[in-house]
Amino acid sequence: DAGVTQSPTHLIKTRGQQVTLRCSPKSGHDTVSWYQQALGQGPQFIFQYYEEEERQRGNFPDRFSGHQYPNYSSELNVNALLLGDSALYLCASSLVQGAQETQYFGPGTRLLVL
Amino acid sequence: AQSVTQLDSQVPVFEEAPVELRCNYSSSVSVYLFWYVQYPNQGLQLLLKYLSGSTLVKGINGFEAEFNKSQTSFHLRKPSVHISDTAEYFCAVSETGGGNKLTFGTGTQLKVEL
């Protein structure tokens, strides 16, 4: 049973560039959430996708956008990168099954903005 | 809105000693509670969760946690730690009733020494 996978594992960009991160959910899961984890901090919720729609959004600017495909995989796009966007980006998948949704995390993509 | 407080940023402990990692939360609605572990340069792994029922929850690797509603706490315990338990531990909450955005604490670094 494949878990949550993310690509790439590491990425280096310069300020002002754009980046796309990818996530494949755990088999059978239909919901994908994205989190940003700055160094030494806990993860912060960016947004969540279900049925190809953004279902919830955290306190992140519009530079952060996403997409979910019919096969439930998802992308996180960040435009006009800032130095402060350097972080570990975590994808989590879950299954909407009643109200008991548990999120399972991928290994993350480490983004460095120079 | 919810918030999570992990009172200890670092907890050093000798191998085979017991450990307790503290977590307090604040929420105006009912919550689910989770503990995740993060090993260096990896994603988050679910240790245990409280959804409903018995307030004492057992998880993987010999960890357990107790939900105390009156004290709004969900402390993590292990009776005898191993060197391999050295990692960052995160407490998280989400609202019941769907929309499972996780709010994390800032983490506790558990360092097990010989």
mmCIF file of N, CA and C in Angstrom, chain A residues 19-105:
data_model
loop_
_atom_site.group_PDB
_atom_site.id
_atom_site.type_symbol
_atom_site.label_atom_id
_atom_site.label_comp_id
_atom_site.label_asym_id
_atom_site.label_seq_id
_atom_site.Cartn_x
_atom_site.Cartn_y
_atom_site.Cartn_z
ATOM 1 N N VAL A 19 7.231 28.302 -8.434
ATOM 2 C CA VAL A 19 7.547 26.896 -8.177
ATOM 3 C C VAL A 19 6.259 26.076 -8.126
ATOM 4 N N THR A 20 6.359 24.825 -8.560
ATOM 5 C CA THR A 20 5.245 23.876 -8.485
ATOM 6 C C THR A 20 5.699 22.629 -7.758
ATOM 7 N N LEU A 21 4.972 22.262 -6.724
ATOM 8 C CA LEU A 21 5.252 21.055 -5.958
ATOM 9 C C LEU A 21 4.113 20.073 -6.187
ATOM 10 N N ARG A 22 4.450 18.790 -6.177
ATOM 11 C CA ARG A 22 3.462 17.766 -6.509
ATOM 12 C C ARG A 22 3.271 16.749 -5.389
ATOM 13 N N CYS A 23 2.049 16.206 -5.340
ATOM 14 C CA CYS A 23 1.702 15.269 -4.277
ATOM 15 C C CYS A 23 0.760 14.197 -4.827
ATOM 16 N N SER A 24 1.069 12.941 -4.498
ATOM 17 C CA SER A 24 0.147 11.846 -4.797
ATOM 18 C C SER A 24 -0.355 11.289 -3.485
ATOM 19 N N PRO A 25 -1.672 11.242 -3.294
ATOM 20 C CA PRO A 25 -2.192 10.806 -1.991
ATOM 21 C C PRO A 25 -2.066 9.298 -1.787
ATOM 22 N N LYS A 26 -2.253 8.910 -0.556
ATOM 23 C CA LYS A 26 -2.305 7.487 -0.200
ATOM 24 C C LYS A 26 -3.443 6.838 -0.976
ATOM 25 N N SER A 27 -3.245 5.586 -1.378
ATOM 26 C CA SER A 27 -4.254 4.871 -2.143
ATOM 27 C C SER A 27 -5.606 4.877 -1.426
ATOM 28 N N GLY A 28 -6.640 5.261 -2.164
ATOM 29 C CA GLY A 28 -7.991 5.285 -1.601
ATOM 30 C C GLY A 28 -8.383 6.602 -0.960
ATOM 31 N N HIS A 29 -7.416 7.524 -0.803
ATOM 32 C CA HIS A 29 -7.727 8.820 -0.199
ATOM 33 C C HIS A 29 -8.179 9.807 -1.266
ATOM 34 N N ASP A 30 -9.095 10.724 -0.864
ATOM 35 C CA ASP A 30 -9.656 11.659 -1.831
ATOM 36 C C ASP A 30 -9.417 13.127 -1.474
ATOM 37 N N THR A 31 -8.779 13.385 -0.364
ATOM 38 C CA THR A 31 -8.591 14.756 0.120
ATOM 39 C C THR A 31 -7.099 15.016 0.325
ATOM 40 N N VAL A 32 -6.645 16.163 -0.138
ATOM 41 C CA VAL A 32 -5.236 16.529 0.001
ATOM 42 C C VAL A 32 -5.125 17.879 0.684
ATOM 43 N N SER A 33 -4.270 17.946 1.692
ATOM 44 C CA SER A 33 -3.994 19.203 2.400
ATOM 45 C C SER A 33 -2.515 19.535 2.261
ATOM 46 N N TRP A 34 -2.216 20.817 2.251
ATOM 47 C CA TRP A 34 -0.829 21.283 2.157
ATOM 48 C C TRP A 34 -0.491 22.098 3.396
ATOM 49 N N TYR A 35 0.739 21.898 3.874
ATOM 50 C CA TYR A 35 1.234 22.611 5.036
ATOM 51 C C TYR A 35 2.623 23.159 4.744
ATOM 52 N N GLN A 36 2.930 24.288 5.375
ATOM 53 C CA GLN A 36 4.270 24.863 5.303
ATOM 54 C C GLN A 36 4.906 24.750 6.682
ATOM 55 N N GLN A 37 6.124 24.185 6.733
ATOM 56 C CA GLN A 37 6.826 24.077 8.005
ATOM 57 C C GLN A 37 8.148 24.834 7.919
ATOM 58 N N ALA A 38 8.190 26.001 8.519
ATOM 59 C CA ALA A 38 9.427 26.761 8.588
ATOM 60 C C ALA A 38 10.365 26.107 9.596
ATOM 61 N N LEU A 39 11.640 26.407 9.470
ATOM 62 C CA LEU A 39 12.648 25.788 10.327
ATOM 63 C C LEU A 39 12.342 26.046 11.796
ATOM 64 N N GLY A 40 12.280 24.971 12.581
ATOM 65 C CA GLY A 40 12.051 25.101 14.014
ATOM 66 C C GLY A 40 10.620 25.392 14.422
ATOM 67 N N GLN A 41 9.704 25.282 13.471
ATOM 68 C CA GLN A 41 8.295 25.579 13.752
ATOM 69 C C GLN A 41 7.417 24.360 13.473
ATOM 70 N N GLY A 42 6.181 24.439 13.947
ATOM 71 C CA GLY A 42 5.204 23.430 13.592
ATOM 72 C C GLY A 42 4.621 23.736 12.226
ATOM 73 N N PRO A 43 4.065 22.737 11.563
ATOM 74 C CA PRO A 43 3.442 22.970 10.249
ATOM 75 C C PRO A 43 2.275 23.952 10.345
ATOM 76 N N GLN A 44 2.140 24.776 9.294
ATOM 77 C CA GLN A 44 1.033 25.726 9.180
ATOM 78 C C GLN A 44 0.171 25.338 7.980
ATOM 79 N N PHE A 45 -1.132 25.299 8.188
ATOM 80 C CA PHE A 45 -2.074 24.880 7.148
ATOM 81 C C PHE A 45 -2.149 25.915 6.035
ATOM 82 N N ILE A 46 -1.982 25.457 4.781
ATOM 83 C CA ILE A 46 -2.093 26.363 3.630
ATOM 84 C C ILE A 46 -3.496 26.264 3.033
ATOM 85 N N PHE A 47 -3.855 25.089 2.536
ATOM 86 C CA PHE A 47 -5.197 24.846 2.023
ATOM 87 C C PHE A 47 -5.442 23.357 1.867
ATOM 88 N N GLN A 48 -6.702 23.042 1.555
ATOM 89 C CA GLN A 48 -7.135 21.659 1.389
ATOM 90 C C GLN A 48 -8.004 21.542 0.148
ATOM 91 N N TYR A 49 -7.801 20.434 -0.589
ATOM 92 C CA TYR A 49 -8.576 20.184 -1.795
ATOM 93 C C TYR A 49 -9.381 18.901 -1.664
ATOM 94 N N TYR A 50 -10.613 18.984 -2.088
ATOM 95 C CA TYR A 50 -11.515 17.826 -2.117
ATOM 96 C C TYR A 50 -12.407 17.970 -3.340
ATOM 97 N N GLU A 51 -12.557 16.893 -4.080
ATOM 98 C CA GLU A 51 -13.365 16.895 -5.308
ATOM 99 C C GLU A 51 -12.946 18.052 -6.218
ATOM 100 N N GLU A 52 -11.657 18.247 -6.328
ATOM 101 C CA GLU A 52 -11.033 19.218 -7.235
ATOM 102 C C GLU A 52 -11.342 20.672 -6.882
ATOM 103 N N GLU A 53 -11.866 20.887 -5.661
ATOM 104 C CA GLU A 53 -12.173 22.248 -5.232
ATOM 105 C C GLU A 53 -11.401 22.571 -3.962
ATOM 106 N N GLU A 54 -11.043 23.836 -3.793
ATOM 107 C CA GLU A 54 -10.420 24.266 -2.552
ATOM 108 C C GLU A 54 -11.496 24.288 -1.472
ATOM 109 N N ARG A 55 -11.288 23.494 -0.447
ATOM 110 C CA ARG A 55 -12.329 23.294 0.568
ATOM 111 C C ARG A 55 -12.115 24.209 1.776
ATOM 112 N N GLN A 56 -10.855 24.405 2.123
ATOM 113 C CA GLN A 56 -10.511 25.277 3.241
ATOM 114 C C GLN A 56 -9.207 25.960 2.894
ATOM 115 N N ARG A 57 -8.991 27.146 3.490
ATOM 116 C CA ARG A 57 -7.759 27.869 3.236
ATOM 117 C C ARG A 57 -7.263 28.481 4.530
ATOM 118 N N GLY A 58 -5.968 28.423 4.729
ATOM 119 C CA GLY A 58 -5.360 29.058 5.889
ATOM 120 C C GLY A 58 -4.981 30.489 5.568
ATOM 121 N N ASN A 59 -4.200 31.088 6.438
ATOM 122 C CA ASN A 59 -3.848 32.490 6.309
ATOM 123 C C ASN A 59 -2.602 32.661 5.444
ATOM 124 N N PHE A 60 -2.732 32.354 4.182
ATOM 125 C CA PHE A 60 -1.640 32.499 3.220
ATOM 126 C C PHE A 60 -2.097 33.390 2.072
ATOM 127 N N PRO A 61 -1.160 34.175 1.507
ATOM 128 C CA PRO A 61 -1.539 35.094 0.420
ATOM 129 C C PRO A 61 -1.909 34.356 -0.855
ATOM 130 N N ASP A 62 -2.477 35.112 -1.783
ATOM 131 C CA ASP A 62 -2.928 34.539 -3.056
ATOM 132 C C ASP A 62 -1.781 34.024 -3.909
ATOM 133 N N ARG A 63 -0.553 34.367 -3.547
ATOM 134 C CA ARG A 63 0.602 33.820 -4.284
ATOM 135 C C ARG A 63 0.637 32.294 -4.180
ATOM 136 N N PHE A 64 -0.019 31.789 -3.164
ATOM 137 C CA PHE A 64 -0.095 30.338 -2.971
ATOM 138 C C PHE A 64 -1.402 29.847 -3.602
ATOM 139 N N SER A 65 -1.294 28.962 -4.552
ATOM 140 C CA SER A 65 -2.482 28.411 -5.194
ATOM 141 C C SER A 65 -2.291 26.917 -5.392
ATOM 142 N N GLY A 66 -3.389 26.244 -5.683
ATOM 143 C CA GLY A 66 -3.288 24.800 -5.825
ATOM 144 C C GLY A 66 -4.231 24.247 -6.856
ATOM 145 N N HIS A 67 -4.134 22.949 -7.001
ATOM 146 C CA HIS A 67 -5.017 22.265 -7.940
ATOM 147 C C HIS A 67 -5.104 20.803 -7.513
ATOM 148 N N GLN A 68 -6.264 20.214 -7.769
ATOM 149 C CA GLN A 68 -6.413 18.780 -7.561
ATOM 150 C C GLN A 68 -6.946 18.162 -8.846
ATOM 151 N N TYR A 69 -6.372 17.060 -9.231
ATOM 152 C CA TYR A 69 -6.755 16.374 -10.466
ATOM 153 C C TYR A 69 -7.783 15.274 -10.181
ATOM 154 N N PRO A 70 -8.454 14.774 -11.247
ATOM 155 C CA PRO A 70 -9.457 13.720 -11.039
ATOM 156 C C PRO A 70 -8.920 12.475 -10.358
ATOM 157 N N ASN A 71 -7.613 12.212 -10.481
ATOM 158 C CA ASN A 71 -7.047 11.041 -9.799
ATOM 159 C C ASN A 71 -6.642 11.374 -8.352
ATOM 160 N N TYR A 72 -7.037 12.530 -7.866
ATOM 161 C CA TYR A 72 -6.837 13.028 -6.501
ATOM 162 C C TYR A 72 -5.432 13.581 -6.237
ATOM 163 N N SER A 73 -4.511 13.454 -7.179
ATOM 164 C CA SER A 73 -3.203 14.056 -6.975
ATOM 165 C C SER A 73 -3.342 15.573 -6.956
ATOM 166 N N SER A 74 -2.334 16.246 -6.433
ATOM 167 C CA SER A 74 -2.473 17.687 -6.219
ATOM 168 C C SER A 74 -1.157 18.408 -6.489
ATOM 169 N N GLU A 75 -1.278 19.682 -6.796
ATOM 170 C CA GLU A 75 -0.123 20.559 -6.970
ATOM 171 C C GLU A 75 -0.266 21.779 -6.077
ATOM 172 N N LEU A 76 0.879 22.254 -5.610
ATOM 173 C CA LEU A 76 0.951 23.526 -4.893
ATOM 174 C C LEU A 76 1.820 24.442 -5.733
ATOM 175 N N ASN A 77 1.302 25.615 -6.070
ATOM 176 C CA ASN A 77 2.047 26.603 -6.837
ATOM 177 C C ASN A 77 2.301 27.826 -5.971
ATOM 178 N N VAL A 78 3.523 28.311 -6.034
ATOM 179 C CA VAL A 78 3.851 29.551 -5.331
ATOM 180 C C VAL A 78 4.482 30.506 -6.336
ATOM 181 N N ASN A 79 3.880 31.681 -6.489
ATOM 182 C CA ASN A 79 4.382 32.703 -7.408
ATOM 183 C C ASN A 79 5.197 33.752 -6.667
ATOM 184 N N ALA A 80 6.027 34.475 -7.432
ATOM 185 C CA ALA A 80 6.782 35.604 -6.869
ATOM 186 C C ALA A 80 7.438 35.236 -5.548
ATOM 187 N N LEU A 81 8.274 34.220 -5.583
ATOM 188 C CA LEU A 81 8.875 33.671 -4.368
ATOM 189 C C LEU A 81 9.623 34.730 -3.559
ATOM 190 N N LEU A 82 9.466 34.629 -2.236
ATOM 191 C CA LEU A 82 10.172 35.475 -1.286
ATOM 192 C C LEU A 82 11.134 34.612 -0.480
ATOM 193 N N LEU A 83 12.142 35.258 0.105
ATOM 194 C CA LEU A 83 13.079 34.510 0.938
ATOM 195 C C LEU A 83 12.346 33.749 2.036
ATOM 196 N N GLY A 84 11.286 34.357 2.570
ATOM 197 C CA GLY A 84 10.520 33.769 3.660
ATOM 198 C C GLY A 84 9.707 32.549 3.269
ATOM 199 N N ASP A 85 9.663 32.251 1.971
ATOM 200 C CA ASP A 85 8.954 31.041 1.528
ATOM 201 C C ASP A 85 9.813 29.792 1.690
ATOM 202 N N SER A 86 11.075 29.976 2.048
ATOM 203 C CA SER A 86 11.946 28.821 2.287
ATOM 204 C C SER A 86 11.390 28.009 3.450
ATOM 205 N N ALA A 87 11.132 26.738 3.193
ATOM 206 C CA ALA A 87 10.488 25.901 4.205
ATOM 207 C C ALA A 87 10.392 24.481 3.684
ATOM 208 N N LEU A 88 9.915 23.602 4.565
ATOM 209 C CA LEU A 88 9.537 22.244 4.166
ATOM 210 C C LEU A 88 8.037 22.277 3.875
ATOM 211 N N TYR A 89 7.661 21.842 2.687
ATOM 212 C CA TYR A 89 6.251 21.821 2.309
ATOM 213 C C TYR A 89 5.741 20.386 2.387
ATOM 214 N N LEU A 90 4.750 20.200 3.218
ATOM 215 C CA LEU A 90 4.213 18.873 3.496
ATOM 216 C C LEU A 90 2.833 18.719 2.872
ATOM 217 N N CYS A 91 2.636 17.570 2.290
ATOM 218 C CA CYS A 91 1.331 17.201 1.754
ATOM 219 C C CYS A 91 0.756 16.117 2.657
ATOM 220 N N ALA A 92 -0.524 16.184 2.912
ATOM 221 C CA ALA A 92 -1.195 15.166 3.725
ATOM 222 C C ALA A 92 -2.449 14.726 3.004
ATOM 223 N N SER A 93 -2.743 13.433 3.057
ATOM 224 C CA SER A 93 -3.979 12.961 2.434
ATOM 225 C C SER A 93 -4.888 12.322 3.477
ATOM 226 N N SER A 94 -6.174 12.309 3.178
ATOM 227 C CA SER A 94 -7.161 11.730 4.087
ATOM 228 C C SER A 94 -8.364 11.300 3.269
ATOM 229 N N LEU A 95 -9.268 10.597 3.960
ATOM 230 C CA LEU A 95 -10.489 10.119 3.317
ATOM 231 C C LEU A 95 -11.671 10.698 4.063
ATOM 232 N N VAL A 96 -12.562 11.342 3.320
ATOM 233 C CA VAL A 96 -13.764 11.873 3.944
ATOM 234 C C VAL A 96 -14.681 10.694 4.250
ATOM 235 N N GLN A 97 -14.674 10.263 5.488
ATOM 236 C CA GLN A 97 -15.461 9.088 5.881
ATOM 237 C C GLN A 97 -16.145 9.407 7.196
ATOM 238 N N GLY A 98 -17.374 9.844 7.114
ATOM 239 C CA GLY A 98 -18.036 10.349 8.300
ATOM 240 C C GLY A 98 -17.305 11.589 8.742
ATOM 241 N N ALA A 99 -17.049 11.707 10.009
ATOM 242 C CA ALA A 99 -16.332 12.880 10.515
ATOM 243 C C ALA A 99 -14.950 12.506 11.009
ATOM 244 N N GLN A 100 -14.564 11.249 10.837
ATOM 245 C CA GLN A 100 -13.292 10.807 11.409
ATOM 246 C C GLN A 100 -12.214 10.826 10.335
ATOM 247 N N GLU A 101 -11.710 12.007 10.065
ATOM 248 C CA GLU A 101 -10.701 12.147 9.025
ATOM 249 C C GLU A 101 -9.329 12.229 9.675
ATOM 250 N N THR A 102 -8.450 11.311 9.336
ATOM 251 C CA THR A 102 -7.086 11.331 9.848
ATOM 252 C C THR A 102 -6.154 11.598 8.687
ATOM 253 N N GLN A 103 -5.224 12.504 8.878
ATOM 254 C CA GLN A 103 -4.320 12.886 7.808
ATOM 255 C C GLN A 103 -3.005 12.134 7.895
ATOM 256 N N TYR A 104 -2.538 11.667 6.749
ATOM 257 C CA TYR A 104 -1.273 10.959 6.633
ATOM 258 C C TYR A 104 -0.345 11.797 5.767
ATOM 259 N N PHE A 105 0.871 11.995 6.256
ATOM 260 C CA PHE A 105 1.782 12.944 5.634
ATOM 261 C C PHE A 105 2.821 12.277 4.739
#
